[in-house]
Short mmCIF file of N, CA and C in Angstrom, two decimals:
data_model
loop_
_atom_site.label_atom_id
_atom_site.label_comp_id
_atom_site.label_asym_id
_atom_site.label_seq_id
_atom_site.Cartn_x
_atom_site.Cartn_y
_atom_site.Cartn_z
N MET A 221 12.77 30.10 51.02
CA MET A 221 11.59 30.05 50.21
C MET A 221 11.99 30.12 48.74
N ARG A 222 11.48 29.22 47.95
CA ARG A 222 11.75 29.24 46.52
C ARG A 222 10.53 29.80 45.80
N LEU A 223 10.77 30.77 44.96
CA LEU A 223 9.70 31.35 44.16
C LEU A 223 10.14 31.40 42.72
N ARG A 224 9.19 31.28 41.79
CA ARG A 224 9.53 31.32 40.36
C ARG A 224 9.66 32.77 39.93
N SER A 225 10.59 33.03 39.08
CA SER A 225 10.80 34.37 38.57
C SER A 225 9.80 34.66 37.46
N ALA A 226 9.24 35.85 37.46
CA ALA A 226 8.28 36.26 36.43
C ALA A 226 8.98 36.81 35.20
N VAL A 227 10.31 36.96 35.21
CA VAL A 227 11.03 37.57 34.09
C VAL A 227 10.89 36.76 32.80
N PRO A 228 11.14 35.42 32.78
CA PRO A 228 10.99 34.68 31.52
C PRO A 228 9.58 34.78 30.97
N SER A 229 8.57 34.73 31.84
CA SER A 229 7.18 34.85 31.40
C SER A 229 6.95 36.20 30.76
N ALA A 230 7.45 37.24 31.37
CA ALA A 230 7.23 38.58 30.84
C ALA A 230 7.90 38.73 29.49
N LEU A 231 9.10 38.18 29.31
CA LEU A 231 9.79 38.27 28.04
C LEU A 231 9.03 37.55 26.94
N SER A 232 8.46 36.38 27.23
CA SER A 232 7.69 35.65 26.24
C SER A 232 6.45 36.43 25.83
N VAL A 233 5.79 37.04 26.80
CA VAL A 233 4.59 37.81 26.51
C VAL A 233 4.92 39.03 25.69
N VAL A 234 6.04 39.71 26.01
CA VAL A 234 6.45 40.87 25.24
C VAL A 234 6.74 40.46 23.80
N ALA A 235 7.42 39.34 23.60
CA ALA A 235 7.70 38.86 22.24
C ALA A 235 6.41 38.57 21.50
N LEU A 236 5.45 37.94 22.15
CA LEU A 236 4.15 37.66 21.55
C LEU A 236 3.43 38.95 21.20
N ALA A 237 3.45 39.90 22.09
CA ALA A 237 2.76 41.16 21.86
C ALA A 237 3.40 41.94 20.71
N LEU A 238 4.73 41.88 20.60
CA LEU A 238 5.41 42.60 19.54
C LEU A 238 5.16 41.99 18.17
N THR A 239 5.13 40.66 18.09
CA THR A 239 4.91 40.02 16.81
C THR A 239 3.45 40.07 16.42
N GLY A 240 2.57 39.70 17.34
CA GLY A 240 1.14 39.77 17.10
C GLY A 240 0.62 38.76 16.10
N THR A 241 1.49 38.01 15.44
CA THR A 241 1.05 37.01 14.48
C THR A 241 1.91 35.78 14.58
N ALA A 242 1.38 34.70 14.08
CA ALA A 242 2.14 33.46 13.98
C ALA A 242 2.14 33.06 12.52
N VAL A 243 3.24 32.53 12.03
CA VAL A 243 3.33 32.10 10.65
C VAL A 243 3.39 30.59 10.62
N SER A 244 2.56 29.99 9.78
CA SER A 244 2.61 28.54 9.63
C SER A 244 2.70 28.23 8.14
N ALA A 245 3.52 27.26 7.79
CA ALA A 245 3.68 26.87 6.40
C ALA A 245 3.03 25.51 6.18
N THR A 246 2.46 25.34 5.00
CA THR A 246 1.86 24.07 4.63
C THR A 246 2.91 23.25 3.90
N THR A 247 3.07 21.99 4.26
CA THR A 247 4.07 21.12 3.65
C THR A 247 3.81 21.03 2.15
N GLY A 248 4.85 21.17 1.36
CA GLY A 248 4.74 21.03 -0.07
C GLY A 248 4.40 22.32 -0.80
N THR A 249 4.20 23.41 -0.10
CA THR A 249 3.93 24.68 -0.76
C THR A 249 4.91 25.71 -0.26
N ALA A 250 5.13 26.70 -1.09
CA ALA A 250 6.04 27.76 -0.70
C ALA A 250 5.31 28.89 0.01
N ALA A 251 3.99 28.90 -0.07
CA ALA A 251 3.21 29.99 0.53
C ALA A 251 3.08 29.78 2.03
N ALA A 252 3.17 30.87 2.77
CA ALA A 252 2.96 30.82 4.21
C ALA A 252 1.63 31.49 4.52
N ARG A 253 0.96 30.99 5.53
CA ARG A 253 -0.34 31.53 5.93
C ARG A 253 -0.12 32.31 7.23
N VAL A 254 -0.58 33.53 7.28
CA VAL A 254 -0.46 34.35 8.48
C VAL A 254 -1.75 34.22 9.27
N VAL A 255 -1.60 33.80 10.54
CA VAL A 255 -2.74 33.61 11.42
C VAL A 255 -2.66 34.64 12.54
N PRO A 256 -3.60 35.57 12.60
CA PRO A 256 -3.52 36.58 13.67
C PRO A 256 -3.75 35.95 15.04
N ARG A 257 -2.98 36.40 16.00
CA ARG A 257 -3.15 35.98 17.40
C ARG A 257 -3.77 37.12 18.16
N PRO A 258 -4.65 36.80 19.08
CA PRO A 258 -5.19 37.90 19.89
C PRO A 258 -4.08 38.54 20.72
N GLY A 259 -4.19 39.83 20.95
CA GLY A 259 -3.23 40.53 21.78
C GLY A 259 -3.45 40.21 23.25
N VAL A 260 -2.56 40.71 24.07
CA VAL A 260 -2.66 40.52 25.52
C VAL A 260 -3.91 41.25 26.01
N CYS A 261 -4.66 40.60 26.87
CA CYS A 261 -5.87 41.21 27.43
C CYS A 261 -5.51 42.50 28.17
N PRO A 262 -6.24 43.57 27.91
CA PRO A 262 -6.04 44.77 28.73
C PRO A 262 -6.44 44.44 30.17
N GLU A 263 -5.63 44.88 31.11
CA GLU A 263 -5.92 44.55 32.52
C GLU A 263 -7.31 45.02 32.93
N LYS A 264 -7.74 46.17 32.44
CA LYS A 264 -9.05 46.70 32.82
C LYS A 264 -10.20 45.87 32.26
N ALA A 265 -9.94 44.98 31.28
CA ALA A 265 -10.98 44.13 30.71
C ALA A 265 -11.14 42.82 31.48
N LEU A 266 -10.30 42.60 32.50
CA LEU A 266 -10.34 41.34 33.24
C LEU A 266 -10.94 41.51 34.63
N ASP A 267 -11.75 40.56 35.01
CA ASP A 267 -12.27 40.48 36.38
C ASP A 267 -11.46 39.38 37.07
N VAL A 268 -10.62 39.77 38.03
CA VAL A 268 -9.75 38.83 38.74
C VAL A 268 -10.31 38.61 40.14
N ARG A 269 -10.46 37.35 40.53
CA ARG A 269 -11.01 37.02 41.85
C ARG A 269 -10.15 35.97 42.54
N ALA A 270 -10.18 35.99 43.88
CA ALA A 270 -9.51 34.97 44.69
C ALA A 270 -10.39 34.70 45.89
N ALA A 271 -10.51 33.42 46.26
CA ALA A 271 -11.38 33.01 47.35
C ALA A 271 -10.77 31.79 48.05
N PRO A 272 -11.27 31.47 49.25
CA PRO A 272 -10.78 30.26 49.93
C PRO A 272 -10.92 29.04 49.02
N GLY A 273 -9.93 28.14 49.14
CA GLY A 273 -9.89 26.98 48.26
C GLY A 273 -10.39 25.68 48.83
N GLY A 274 -11.04 25.70 49.97
CA GLY A 274 -11.57 24.47 50.53
C GLY A 274 -10.61 23.75 51.47
N GLN A 275 -9.33 24.08 51.42
CA GLN A 275 -8.34 23.54 52.34
C GLN A 275 -7.71 24.71 53.08
N ARG A 276 -7.07 24.43 54.19
CA ARG A 276 -6.48 25.52 54.99
C ARG A 276 -5.44 26.32 54.24
N ASN A 277 -4.78 25.74 53.28
CA ASN A 277 -3.68 26.43 52.61
C ASN A 277 -3.88 26.48 51.09
N ALA A 278 -5.13 26.57 50.66
CA ALA A 278 -5.42 26.63 49.23
C ALA A 278 -6.28 27.85 48.91
N VAL A 279 -6.08 28.36 47.70
CA VAL A 279 -6.84 29.52 47.23
C VAL A 279 -7.34 29.19 45.83
N ARG A 280 -8.58 29.55 45.56
CA ARG A 280 -9.13 29.42 44.21
C ARG A 280 -9.07 30.78 43.54
N ILE A 281 -8.56 30.80 42.32
CA ILE A 281 -8.38 32.03 41.56
C ILE A 281 -9.21 31.92 40.28
N SER A 282 -9.78 33.03 39.85
CA SER A 282 -10.46 33.03 38.56
C SER A 282 -10.26 34.36 37.86
N ILE A 283 -10.36 34.31 36.54
CA ILE A 283 -10.32 35.52 35.72
C ILE A 283 -11.45 35.41 34.71
N SER A 284 -11.96 36.55 34.31
CA SER A 284 -13.00 36.58 33.29
C SER A 284 -12.70 37.72 32.33
N ASN A 285 -12.85 37.44 31.04
CA ASN A 285 -12.65 38.45 30.02
C ASN A 285 -13.94 39.25 29.89
N GLN A 286 -13.95 40.47 30.39
CA GLN A 286 -15.12 41.34 30.34
C GLN A 286 -15.11 42.23 29.10
N GLY A 287 -14.11 42.06 28.24
CA GLY A 287 -13.99 42.86 27.03
C GLY A 287 -14.85 42.31 25.90
N GLY A 288 -14.82 42.98 24.78
CA GLY A 288 -15.64 42.60 23.64
C GLY A 288 -14.95 41.75 22.61
N ALA A 289 -13.69 41.40 22.83
CA ALA A 289 -12.94 40.60 21.86
C ALA A 289 -12.08 39.56 22.59
N ALA A 290 -11.75 38.50 21.87
CA ALA A 290 -10.85 37.49 22.43
C ALA A 290 -9.49 38.15 22.69
N CYS A 291 -8.84 37.71 23.76
CA CYS A 291 -7.52 38.22 24.10
C CYS A 291 -6.77 37.13 24.86
N ALA A 292 -5.49 37.34 25.08
CA ALA A 292 -4.65 36.32 25.70
C ALA A 292 -4.06 36.81 27.01
N VAL A 293 -3.92 35.88 27.94
CA VAL A 293 -3.19 36.08 29.19
C VAL A 293 -2.10 35.01 29.21
N ASP A 294 -1.20 35.07 30.17
CA ASP A 294 -0.21 34.02 30.29
C ASP A 294 -0.90 32.77 30.85
N ARG A 295 -0.50 31.60 30.40
CA ARG A 295 -1.16 30.38 30.88
C ARG A 295 -0.85 30.08 32.34
N ILE A 296 0.15 30.79 32.90
CA ILE A 296 0.49 30.64 34.31
C ILE A 296 0.07 31.91 35.04
N PRO A 297 -0.85 31.83 36.00
CA PRO A 297 -1.17 33.02 36.78
C PRO A 297 0.07 33.51 37.52
N THR A 298 0.24 34.80 37.59
CA THR A 298 1.35 35.37 38.35
C THR A 298 0.83 35.70 39.74
N VAL A 299 1.26 34.92 40.73
CA VAL A 299 0.82 35.10 42.11
C VAL A 299 2.04 35.50 42.94
N THR A 300 1.98 36.69 43.52
CA THR A 300 3.07 37.18 44.36
C THR A 300 2.56 37.42 45.77
N PHE A 301 3.50 37.53 46.69
CA PHE A 301 3.15 37.65 48.10
C PHE A 301 3.79 38.91 48.67
N ARG A 302 3.01 39.68 49.41
CA ARG A 302 3.46 40.98 49.92
C ARG A 302 4.80 40.88 50.63
N GLY A 303 5.75 41.67 50.16
CA GLY A 303 7.06 41.76 50.80
C GLY A 303 8.05 40.67 50.40
N LEU A 304 7.64 39.74 49.52
CA LEU A 304 8.54 38.66 49.11
C LEU A 304 8.84 38.78 47.63
N ASP A 305 10.04 38.34 47.24
CA ASP A 305 10.42 38.36 45.83
C ASP A 305 9.91 37.10 45.13
N GLY A 306 9.66 37.21 43.82
CA GLY A 306 9.27 36.06 43.02
C GLY A 306 7.78 35.79 43.06
N SER A 307 7.40 34.67 42.45
CA SER A 307 5.99 34.30 42.41
C SER A 307 5.85 32.79 42.57
N ALA A 308 4.62 32.34 42.73
CA ALA A 308 4.36 30.91 42.91
C ALA A 308 4.83 30.14 41.68
N GLU A 309 5.34 28.93 41.90
CA GLU A 309 5.81 28.07 40.81
C GLU A 309 4.62 27.36 40.16
N ALA A 310 4.72 27.14 38.87
CA ALA A 310 3.67 26.43 38.15
C ALA A 310 3.80 24.92 38.38
N VAL A 311 2.65 24.26 38.53
CA VAL A 311 2.61 22.80 38.57
C VAL A 311 1.60 22.36 37.52
N PRO A 312 2.01 21.48 36.61
CA PRO A 312 3.36 20.96 36.46
C PRO A 312 4.29 22.06 35.97
N PRO A 313 5.60 21.89 36.20
CA PRO A 313 6.55 22.91 35.75
C PRO A 313 6.44 23.09 34.23
N THR A 314 6.35 24.33 33.80
CA THR A 314 6.20 24.63 32.39
C THR A 314 6.64 26.06 32.14
N GLY A 315 6.77 26.39 30.88
CA GLY A 315 7.14 27.74 30.51
C GLY A 315 5.91 28.59 30.22
N SER A 316 6.18 29.84 30.01
CA SER A 316 5.15 30.80 29.69
C SER A 316 4.55 30.50 28.32
N GLY A 317 3.31 30.92 28.13
CA GLY A 317 2.64 30.76 26.85
C GLY A 317 1.27 31.41 26.92
N PRO A 318 0.64 31.63 25.78
CA PRO A 318 -0.66 32.30 25.80
C PRO A 318 -1.81 31.37 26.18
N TYR A 319 -2.78 31.93 26.86
CA TYR A 319 -4.06 31.27 27.15
C TYR A 319 -5.12 32.25 26.67
N VAL A 320 -5.86 31.86 25.64
CA VAL A 320 -6.82 32.76 25.01
C VAL A 320 -8.18 32.66 25.69
N LEU A 321 -8.74 33.83 25.98
CA LEU A 321 -10.08 33.93 26.58
C LEU A 321 -11.03 34.62 25.59
N ALA A 322 -12.14 33.98 25.30
CA ALA A 322 -13.18 34.60 24.48
C ALA A 322 -13.92 35.63 25.34
N PRO A 323 -14.65 36.55 24.73
CA PRO A 323 -15.42 37.51 25.53
C PRO A 323 -16.38 36.77 26.47
N GLY A 324 -16.38 37.16 27.73
CA GLY A 324 -17.24 36.53 28.73
C GLY A 324 -16.72 35.23 29.30
N GLU A 325 -15.65 34.68 28.76
CA GLU A 325 -15.12 33.41 29.23
C GLU A 325 -14.38 33.58 30.55
N ARG A 326 -14.49 32.58 31.43
CA ARG A 326 -13.83 32.56 32.73
C ARG A 326 -12.84 31.40 32.75
N ALA A 327 -11.70 31.60 33.39
CA ALA A 327 -10.70 30.55 33.59
C ALA A 327 -10.38 30.47 35.08
N TYR A 328 -9.92 29.30 35.51
CA TYR A 328 -9.71 29.03 36.93
C TYR A 328 -8.32 28.46 37.18
N ALA A 329 -7.78 28.76 38.35
CA ALA A 329 -6.51 28.17 38.79
C ALA A 329 -6.62 27.92 40.29
N ALA A 330 -5.76 27.06 40.80
CA ALA A 330 -5.72 26.78 42.23
C ALA A 330 -4.30 27.04 42.72
N LEU A 331 -4.19 27.58 43.91
CA LEU A 331 -2.92 27.94 44.53
C LEU A 331 -2.80 27.19 45.85
N ARG A 332 -1.60 26.66 46.13
CA ARG A 332 -1.34 26.05 47.42
C ARG A 332 -0.17 26.77 48.06
N THR A 333 -0.38 27.20 49.30
CA THR A 333 0.69 27.82 50.09
C THR A 333 1.11 26.83 51.16
N ALA A 334 1.88 27.25 52.12
CA ALA A 334 2.34 26.35 53.18
C ALA A 334 1.23 26.09 54.20
N ASP A 335 1.28 24.92 54.78
CA ASP A 335 0.35 24.58 55.85
C ASP A 335 0.59 25.53 57.01
N PRO A 336 -0.45 26.07 57.62
CA PRO A 336 -0.27 27.01 58.73
C PRO A 336 0.51 26.43 59.91
N ALA A 337 0.56 25.11 60.02
CA ALA A 337 1.28 24.49 61.14
C ALA A 337 2.79 24.43 60.92
N THR A 338 3.25 24.70 59.71
CA THR A 338 4.68 24.61 59.43
C THR A 338 5.44 25.76 60.06
N ALA A 339 6.67 25.48 60.44
CA ALA A 339 7.52 26.52 61.03
C ALA A 339 8.39 27.19 59.97
N GLU A 340 8.43 26.62 58.77
CA GLU A 340 9.26 27.16 57.69
C GLU A 340 8.54 28.28 56.96
N GLY A 341 9.32 29.14 56.32
CA GLY A 341 8.75 30.16 55.46
C GLY A 341 8.42 31.46 56.15
N HIS A 342 7.51 32.19 55.55
CA HIS A 342 7.11 33.51 56.01
C HIS A 342 5.60 33.58 56.13
N VAL A 343 5.13 34.55 56.89
CA VAL A 343 3.70 34.83 56.98
C VAL A 343 3.50 36.24 56.46
N VAL A 344 2.60 36.38 55.48
CA VAL A 344 2.34 37.68 54.87
C VAL A 344 0.85 38.01 55.00
N GLY A 345 0.53 39.28 54.84
CA GLY A 345 -0.84 39.74 55.01
C GLY A 345 -1.67 39.76 53.75
N SER A 346 -1.03 39.58 52.58
CA SER A 346 -1.81 39.61 51.34
C SER A 346 -1.05 38.93 50.21
N LEU A 347 -1.79 38.62 49.16
CA LEU A 347 -1.21 38.11 47.93
C LEU A 347 -1.80 38.88 46.77
N SER A 348 -1.08 38.92 45.67
CA SER A 348 -1.56 39.60 44.46
C SER A 348 -1.62 38.60 43.32
N VAL A 349 -2.65 38.74 42.50
CA VAL A 349 -2.84 37.86 41.35
C VAL A 349 -2.90 38.71 40.09
N ALA A 350 -2.07 38.35 39.12
CA ALA A 350 -2.10 38.99 37.81
C ALA A 350 -2.31 37.90 36.77
N ALA A 351 -3.20 38.14 35.83
CA ALA A 351 -3.46 37.17 34.78
C ALA A 351 -2.33 37.11 33.76
N ASP A 352 -1.50 38.13 33.78
CA ASP A 352 -0.39 38.22 32.85
C ASP A 352 0.75 38.96 33.55
N PRO A 353 2.01 38.57 33.32
CA PRO A 353 3.12 39.24 34.01
C PRO A 353 3.23 40.73 33.69
N SER A 354 2.65 41.18 32.59
CA SER A 354 2.70 42.60 32.26
C SER A 354 1.68 43.43 33.04
N HIS A 355 0.81 42.77 33.80
CA HIS A 355 -0.22 43.45 34.58
C HIS A 355 0.24 43.70 36.01
N LEU A 356 -0.33 44.71 36.64
CA LEU A 356 -0.03 44.98 38.05
C LEU A 356 -0.70 43.96 38.96
N GLY A 357 -1.88 43.52 38.60
CA GLY A 357 -2.59 42.52 39.39
C GLY A 357 -3.53 43.12 40.41
N VAL A 358 -4.24 42.24 41.10
CA VAL A 358 -5.21 42.61 42.12
C VAL A 358 -4.73 42.01 43.43
N THR A 359 -4.75 42.82 44.49
CA THR A 359 -4.29 42.36 45.81
C THR A 359 -5.47 41.91 46.65
N PHE A 360 -5.30 40.79 47.33
CA PHE A 360 -6.32 40.22 48.21
C PHE A 360 -5.73 40.05 49.60
N ARG A 361 -6.42 40.52 50.60
CA ARG A 361 -5.98 40.35 52.00
C ARG A 361 -6.10 38.88 52.40
N ALA A 362 -5.29 38.49 53.37
CA ALA A 362 -5.26 37.11 53.83
C ALA A 362 -6.65 36.62 54.25
N ALA A 363 -7.41 37.42 54.96
CA ALA A 363 -8.74 37.00 55.41
C ALA A 363 -9.68 36.75 54.24
N THR A 364 -9.52 37.50 53.17
CA THR A 364 -10.38 37.33 51.98
C THR A 364 -10.18 35.96 51.35
N VAL A 365 -8.98 35.42 51.43
CA VAL A 365 -8.70 34.11 50.84
C VAL A 365 -8.75 33.00 51.89
N GLY A 366 -9.39 33.28 53.02
CA GLY A 366 -9.61 32.25 54.05
C GLY A 366 -8.46 32.00 54.99
N MET A 367 -7.54 32.95 55.11
CA MET A 367 -6.38 32.77 55.98
C MET A 367 -6.25 33.98 56.91
N PRO A 368 -7.17 34.14 57.84
CA PRO A 368 -7.20 35.34 58.68
C PRO A 368 -5.95 35.55 59.54
N ALA A 369 -5.23 34.48 59.85
CA ALA A 369 -4.00 34.61 60.65
C ALA A 369 -2.79 34.93 59.78
N GLY A 370 -2.98 35.09 58.49
CA GLY A 370 -1.89 35.37 57.56
C GLY A 370 -1.67 34.22 56.61
N ILE A 371 -1.04 34.54 55.49
CA ILE A 371 -0.75 33.54 54.46
C ILE A 371 0.65 32.99 54.72
N HIS A 372 0.74 31.71 54.99
CA HIS A 372 2.02 31.05 55.24
C HIS A 372 2.62 30.68 53.89
N VAL A 373 3.81 31.17 53.62
CA VAL A 373 4.43 30.99 52.30
C VAL A 373 5.72 30.19 52.43
N TRP A 374 5.73 29.04 51.79
CA TRP A 374 6.93 28.21 51.66
C TRP A 374 6.72 27.35 50.42
N VAL A 375 7.46 27.59 49.36
CA VAL A 375 7.36 26.90 48.08
C VAL A 375 5.90 26.89 47.59
N PRO A 376 5.33 28.06 47.36
CA PRO A 376 3.95 28.12 46.86
C PRO A 376 3.87 27.63 45.41
N VAL A 377 2.78 26.97 45.07
CA VAL A 377 2.57 26.46 43.71
C VAL A 377 1.19 26.86 43.20
N THR A 378 1.10 27.02 41.90
CA THR A 378 -0.18 27.34 41.26
C THR A 378 -0.35 26.47 40.02
N THR A 379 -1.59 26.15 39.73
CA THR A 379 -1.88 25.43 38.49
C THR A 379 -1.89 26.40 37.32
N LEU A 380 -1.91 25.86 36.13
CA LEU A 380 -2.15 26.66 34.94
C LEU A 380 -3.64 27.00 34.92
N TRP A 381 -4.03 27.94 34.06
CA TRP A 381 -5.46 28.24 33.93
C TRP A 381 -6.19 27.01 33.41
N GLN A 382 -7.36 26.75 33.96
CA GLN A 382 -8.19 25.60 33.60
C GLN A 382 -9.58 26.09 33.20
N GLU A 383 -10.35 25.23 32.54
CA GLU A 383 -11.69 25.60 32.07
C GLU A 383 -12.75 25.60 33.17
N SER A 384 -12.48 24.92 34.29
CA SER A 384 -13.47 24.88 35.37
C SER A 384 -12.77 24.89 36.72
N ARG A 385 -13.52 25.24 37.76
CA ARG A 385 -12.99 25.23 39.12
C ARG A 385 -12.59 23.80 39.51
N ALA A 386 -13.44 22.82 39.14
CA ALA A 386 -13.14 21.43 39.47
C ALA A 386 -11.85 20.97 38.78
N ALA A 387 -11.65 21.38 37.53
CA ALA A 387 -10.42 21.01 36.81
C ALA A 387 -9.20 21.62 37.49
N ALA A 388 -9.31 22.85 37.97
CA ALA A 388 -8.19 23.48 38.68
C ALA A 388 -7.89 22.75 39.98
N ASP A 389 -8.93 22.38 40.73
CA ASP A 389 -8.73 21.63 41.97
C ASP A 389 -8.07 20.28 41.69
N ARG A 390 -8.53 19.59 40.63
CA ARG A 390 -7.93 18.29 40.26
C ARG A 390 -6.48 18.46 39.84
N ALA A 391 -6.19 19.50 39.07
CA ALA A 391 -4.81 19.73 38.61
C ALA A 391 -3.88 19.93 39.80
N LEU A 392 -4.34 20.67 40.79
CA LEU A 392 -3.51 20.89 41.99
C LEU A 392 -3.34 19.58 42.76
N SER A 393 -4.41 18.86 42.94
CA SER A 393 -4.36 17.59 43.66
C SER A 393 -3.45 16.58 42.94
N ASP A 394 -3.60 16.50 41.62
CA ASP A 394 -2.76 15.57 40.83
C ASP A 394 -1.29 15.93 40.90
N ALA A 395 -1.00 17.23 40.87
CA ALA A 395 0.40 17.69 40.88
C ALA A 395 1.07 17.43 42.21
N LEU A 396 0.30 17.49 43.27
CA LEU A 396 0.87 17.33 44.61
C LEU A 396 0.78 15.90 45.11
N GLY A 397 0.06 15.07 44.36
CA GLY A 397 -0.06 13.64 44.64
C GLY A 397 -0.57 13.34 45.95
#
């Protein structure tokens, strides 16, 4: 089973959190403009959900910023599986980066695990979703995500956060062709 490591994502987020600002220069001037970036969303300010994805081996994930200010999560959801190392790979393959959520805003992602008929991989009883690698995440039992016989894991993939459930479903479908 191949899983993506959450370490590079966590390091990027820590660097973003430590700097807290981005500097941009205007061509032809010596002055730099400091643009504040929102900090990482506090985990307690996020509503994280996971539900069946419409296919036997798909899960729909969503997060909502329940806080009073804009904040950032990693653009790649961190999805891990009970008892296994690593996390689902992003499709398309990309690096870590911020995804800003306004107060009350919801973002969506889609996850694909192995087809239950496959003999490869592992079967686990739950998965955990974190909106940011620095968060512990929320654990969902297999039955909650529509897989009562267990979650079959073999090269799991997840989309980046999207603005709508339909966009997340399309992103997964497009990535898997």
